[in-house]
Structure formats: structure tokens, C-alpha cells
Amino acid sequence: MNTISHATNRSMKVVPTLEETLKSIGLNTQLDENVQTWFNQLTTTWLTWKRSPSLEHHLQVFFETNPDRYRVALVFVSKCKDSKDCKPKTLPFFIIETLHKWSCKSNTSPDDCLKFPAFRIATEQRNQQYLNLIVKTYKIVTIKETILPLVKNMLKNDNCKQASQVVLAMELHEDIPVEDLLFPLIIQDKYNMIIEYLSECPNQVLQLVLFLDKILDKNVSIRDLVQKYIYEYNITCINYEKLHHKPLGKFVGRLCSKFNIPIETCKNVCKNRTLGGLRYLIHQKYVDHNVSLTVWDDLIKDTLKENSELALEFVYLIVNHDKKEAAKWSQYFNLPETELPHSLKKMSLDTVSCENENWDDDGDDNLNQNFYEISLPADRIIIINTPEMLYELTNTYLAHCNLVSIDSEWKPSFGAAQSHIALIQIAVENYVYLIDTLALNKQQYSSFWYDFNKSLLDNAEIIKLGFGLEQDLKQIKGSVVGLSNIKVKGEGLLDLSTLWKNLISSGLSLQSSSGNIGNSLSSLVEICFGYPLRKSEQRSNWEIRPLRKTQIQYAAIDAHVLVELFNFLQEKCLEQGINFEEICNDTMIDKKTKCVKQTKCSEKTPTSSTVQTNTVDDVKFYVEGKLINYMPYLRYFGIDTLLIPETLLWHDVINQAMFENRYILLAKLKFTPMKTFPQSSILDVGNGYVTKEKLQKIKNYFNIKINESDFTKRCINCNGSEVEKLTSEKVSELCSQYQNVSSSSNNVNYTVPTDDDYYEKCDKFFSDSEDDDIACTPKHNLCVTSTGVPIQIQDVHKLSQSPQAAIICNLCGRLFWDGDDLYKTVVSVANSSLK
């Protein structure tokens, strides 16, 4: 490789041509005059005709008559203009492909001296097909010992992609450990490249999975292993975020799923998942209080029955939450006292045993809370557990229905393979049918399920309701014999979670007795009927037979309430003049209807012809914390703007906004829980930086008329209205007093917050708290406003040298002038947003 020096002390690398590379490794690249002429004609013909049978025959005749065919073919390739980009439609690819066909037909082989040059040609570009073709044509696998050091060198020089291509082409899987080949790609977050490699070489998947599972042992330092690989293989562009247990465990699960490897093969992955599931259960029981004692005991026993070695770790996880419960389980699993946490050794296990004798106590952490109850008597809840009953359900009970709801239940999966569907609930107006799939999910009953699909699931004339319906149908599709081809969305399948959002966006207002607003089914039930769903059985072991009464009740309510919600929403739409049927149809086919788009809160912009024009005195805002950087601009316009306290629940925010007659600005749309507070009073501004477009959106949405006289009516720092304008003479006098008082102290400077310290500095600039002046006041004593608040001036020295008119807030003491960073930014952006 040559280097040309320049006067500027810079160097330029000159990359040799492919022909020069072949010369450097000893290949004769000369062609006699006749062959050169023939090649020139070939390139000319290729430009006109490209690939054709006659051209292929012409080239095969040449190979037939030329005894030096294999060398000449390499020279031809090196002389082609596109020798560095040998895709199937290029002349170099056509030459080697034709030579390969001829060699197979004639049963000939190249000389050994040509194999390494052929390999160099193949690796000068990165087309896998071309590499494979040259390897087969020149039988390069016969010089494997020569190639192996080159592949290892590729790995050590951070060229894993090309190394993997060579390994595939030459079948070097047994010679290059899969972890050496692919783990560097994992370190670089090149998972798609790994999947492509393993798809070509599926017999390597198990080795990689076992290697990754081995390093997922909690006693293995992944960081140390990664550093070792980085050093040995000169790896660059490292994605450290993906190099710890959780993302690596997810990747192992992805590999097992894609290549049909039982997840149970991966002991550490299963162990880590189980511990994660146990932590989740502990959180549900002791933080969310959302698991009954019976469900808790069932799941702990089931999870640890085949993982008794995890019992001790579970005891250590729970001991900080509940020592008595930890002692109970340590006794149940007969754990050695010497291995128990120190705090348990001091307790009397006999005492714990007496206190926990009744393990089947079906206590509930939410005894004092009211929950929604099913309106059907017990005899209207029917369990379907024989093929005859399934046939009767399909052809009799559901034969004339036009609306049903569907739900399903499965045992929580903590560690091993995904659990199969244990129960499918079908509800109509007056009945709920619980299909026991544990009893009926068998190959001999597939015809019954096929009938069930054709008559119900695939029948677009019957609307199937669900909440998160697509997920339920995917679980059913993947679990039940005979239902593997069912559709999971489309006509006849109506997801109430999506319908709910579309109805609200279309103007539907729902009165709620509670403000606990969320996106769950329980939240919608609470909004519509006043009480949430009881969820203590949600995560229970649904594979237990017989089902408990509480499980049956839970399963029935979850399905039947969907029908009741549908009827309720339909009635409310009728009352409020909303086209319910049209929105249902659009929801099923995932169509953005004109009705939805026109009234969507986040998109509509009322005009003066339809909405009353507001002055800045007519409008007051509550602003979400994520939009705190919008507040000074709105205050500059003269608009009363306050921050929503983080401690307030959503319904309390609505109540406070109603009481103070405020509108609400949010980063992400939320729905109003009260009919008396319309959805149009809430604007989804969107998250992000302050921009004039966002300010224009707020102004246009609420149709606010802003005049110059409104500017600086409010303090952009504290929202106070006691703002006083000062002449330049008054400012000069104030600066002199300020400097005299603080001559022994440094000035306090304020800057507009950046992304890095945004939230920290927001407290200083934008706080609405009563302690705001404390946070911003310097330690030394300054001159004070008419209300006795210390005055704060940014860069007082600069202002005193060139006094100018300014404004001061008598409530917080901030003095704003054109050299104040915050004020300067606000004035510039706010004014431009009104143009």
C-alpha cells in the first residue's frame, strides 16, 4: 500500500486494485492477445444484452477450449469494472456462475495454487452469494488450514460479519467456537445479523443459547467477560445498555422461540425469570395489595415445587416485607436454619406455625373497598368441560346471538415455557359459559373447535367483544388444537379498549363517581358503574381443578361486564347524539373515521366562527409537570398559569380545575372523568422542546386574542400579578442600592435551563411553591420590594453601566430586563409565535 505525502503533513491511502492485489500474491494476471480480445468482446456484449442463454453458451465454449480456464476466469473478474460489487446481476458473478456450471458438468477442478487467489477475490467484497459461489467453484474448503488463520484474524480485527460469511461458506462451524464468532456481534448490538447467521446454520443455535445461559448465572460477571472480548477482539461501537442479564435473557428467549428450543434447556434463564416473577408477586401482595392469600399460596407452591433450590432466595426476598411469612415458607420448604436470614433465626418457628395454620384463608387486602359485582345468578354461569357441551354451546346456545364477549385465562408463567390457555369465557346477555380448555384442548376434539371457529369466531355477523381482544385471540390461537388459523382482528372483532378511546375522541362524556382514571378494564368499569373490578384472582393458578368459587366469579365477571359496558356506551352515545354504530364499525376495521378525526381533542383547532374569542383574562391554565418549560411564555402573554402538583390524583386535578375555572395542558392526552368538565377543556400539547408552533397551537385551540398591552402583566417566574414597570432612572438608582448592599458578595446569576439540568433548574425559575423565594434568594441581604421580598437582579454590574427600563415582580423580587437570560429567551420566542 503506497502513501503519498503532502506539504500539509497529511497522507492519503491509495487502495490497490483487485488486479494489483492478485499480482502481489503471485497470480499471473497477464492475458494473451487473443484472450484479451475475446474478453473485450464479452464486456461489450454484456453491456448490450446482459445475461442471456446465448452469452452463457458462448462463455461455456470458451471454458471448454481454454485449458487455463480457472486462472483466466479470475483475471477476467479482476478486470471487470464492478469487481468490488459482485451482485448476481453483474458480469463477474455471471462469469464465475457459468464456470461453476461447466465444472460440475465436466467434473474438473482448479489447481491448488489458484484457490487462495480465488478466496482473496471473494473476500474483497461482502456478497454472501458470490462468496459461496467461488468457494464451491474453486473448492476452497480443501485449503481450510490456510483459511482458518485468516478467519481468526478477521475476528481479532473486529470484522465478525465477514468472518461469519466465510464460516458459513466453508462450513467451519466446528473450527470456530460460536461464542467467538457471535458474542462480539452481541456486544455491538447486531442481533439481526446473528439471526441471519443462525438461520443459515441452525445447528449452531443450541451452542450459542447454552453459552449465553451459562454467562447469565448470577455468579458470572458479564462486565468482566465483555471487557475480555473487547480487548481480545478490538471491538468498537459497544452498546453497554444491552450487556446485562435482562436484555441478554430476552434474547435467549427470542432464540428459543424462533428456533423451537425448549426454554427449559436454559436453566439460568428459567431461574432468573422465576426470581423476577417472585419479585413481581411480592410487589403485588405488599405494595399493590392486589393478591388474595389463597392465590399467593397457590402460586408460590406451584412456582417453587420444581425449583426448591430457589426457595432460600425467595425467603431472602420476602423477609424485609414480612418476617412471619418468610418464616412460614422457610418451614414449608424445610430450609436449614443455619442458612436462614439472621432476623429469622431469632424468631420462634413454632410460634409462626401456630399463627399460620389456616393457609387457605381467602383473605383480601381490600376488604373495606367496594367492587363491581356480577348481575347474573350462579346458575347462569355454566362450565363447559365435555365435547358434547362444547357442541351444544356452538350450535344451540350461541346459534342466534349477534353479540358475545370473549375473555381467556392462563396460569402466570414464571420461568419456564409460556402457559397454555386454561379457560375461555364466552358471555351473552343473560349467560356466561366457561370453556375448560384443559379438558377439551385435545387432538380428538379438534373438529369441535373447528366448528366453534366457523360458527362463532369466523362469523362476521356476530360481534365478538373483548378488552385487549387481539392478545386473548393470539393466546387462544397459539394454544388450542384446531384454532391455529383464526384471525385476531378485523370485521366482527371489536376491542372495547380501542372503542372507548375512539368514543371519547368523538366527544363522548362519561360521568364518574371516582377519579382513578387509567387505561384498564377496571378503570372503564369504575368510570361507567362507579366501582372497580376485584382483581385478587387475576394472577391465580388457572390450571387448578376444580376451580374455586372466587375464580369462577372473577372469570364470569370479566367476560359479562364487557356486554354490560357495550350496552352502557351505546346508551350514552344515543343520549349525546354520537353515531355509535359507525364508530364501532370503524374501530373493527381500524379506520380513522371523519367523525373521530374532526373531534379528536389533540388535533382540532376551533375557529372564531364556532368558538367564542377569549382574552388573556378569560383563560387560566393548569400545566402538567412535563410541560413546565411552557409556563413562562404563557405568563408573559398575561395568562394565569400554574403547575399541577405531582401529588394530586387526576380526579383531584379535574376538581381543582373546575373550582378555579382553568383549562388543562398535558403532554399526553387523558380523558375527563366528569361530564361537567368537557374533554374540550383539555389540550394534548405533546412533549418536547418549547417551540413557537406549540404556543400557536395553544393560542388557536382556545381562540385567545393576545394584545401587546397584555405582555408582562404577570411575572414569568412566580405568576404573580403585582408587576411594576421601572424607568431607566429608577433602575439606575436600584442598581446602586443593590451593589452597595451586596458589595462584599458575588452576584447571583440565572440562566435558561438546558436539557442536562432541566428539572433541577426548573425549581429555580418556574416554581409555584410558597418557598420559591427561599430557593432563589441569595444568602446575603439585598434591597427589597414594596412587599419586603429581597430583589434579585441578574448581571447587575452590566445593567448599572447601561441602565434601561425594566419590570420587577413585587411578590418574588425578580427584576427582568433585556440582559436577563430567561427574559430575553421568553420575549424572543413568545413574540415570534404571534406572527
Coordinates of C-alpha atoms in Angstrom, one line a residue, residues 390 408 420-424 435-438 440-443 445-446 448-450 452 457 472-486:
L390 CA -69.0 -27.6 23.5
S408 CA -59.4 -16.0 28.5
H420 CA -51.4 -22.6 27.6
I421 CA -54.9 -21.3 27.8
A422 CA -56.7 -22.8 30.8
L423 CA -60.1 -21.2 30.4
I424 CA -62.1 -19.4 27.7
I435 CA -64.9 -23.4 28.5
D436 CA -62.5 -25.7 30.3
T437 CA -59.7 -25.9 27.7
L438 CA -57.6 -28.2 30.0
L440 CA -61.1 -30.1 25.8
N441 CA -57.8 -29.0 24.3
K442 CA -57.0 -32.4 22.8
Q443 CA -56.4 -33.6 19.2
Y445 CA -61.7 -32.8 19.8
S446 CA -60.2 -30.6 17.0
F448 CA -65.4 -29.4 17.7
W449 CA -63.1 -26.5 17.9
Y450 CA -63.2 -26.2 14.1
F452 CA -66.6 -23.4 17.1
L457 CA -65.0 -16.7 15.7
D472 CA -56.5 -13.0 24.0
L473 CA -57.1 -14.4 20.5
K474 CA -53.3 -14.8 19.9
Q475 CA -53.1 -16.8 23.1
I476 CA -56.0 -19.0 22.0
K477 CA -54.6 -19.3 18.5
G478 CA -51.3 -20.5 19.9
S479 CA -52.7 -22.9 22.4
V480 CA -55.9 -24.6 21.3
V481 CA -55.8 -27.5 18.9
G482 CA -58.0 -26.7 15.8
L483 CA -57.8 -22.9 16.3
S484 CA -54.3 -22.2 14.8
N485 CA -55.8 -20.4 11.8
I486 CA -58.2 -18.0 13.5

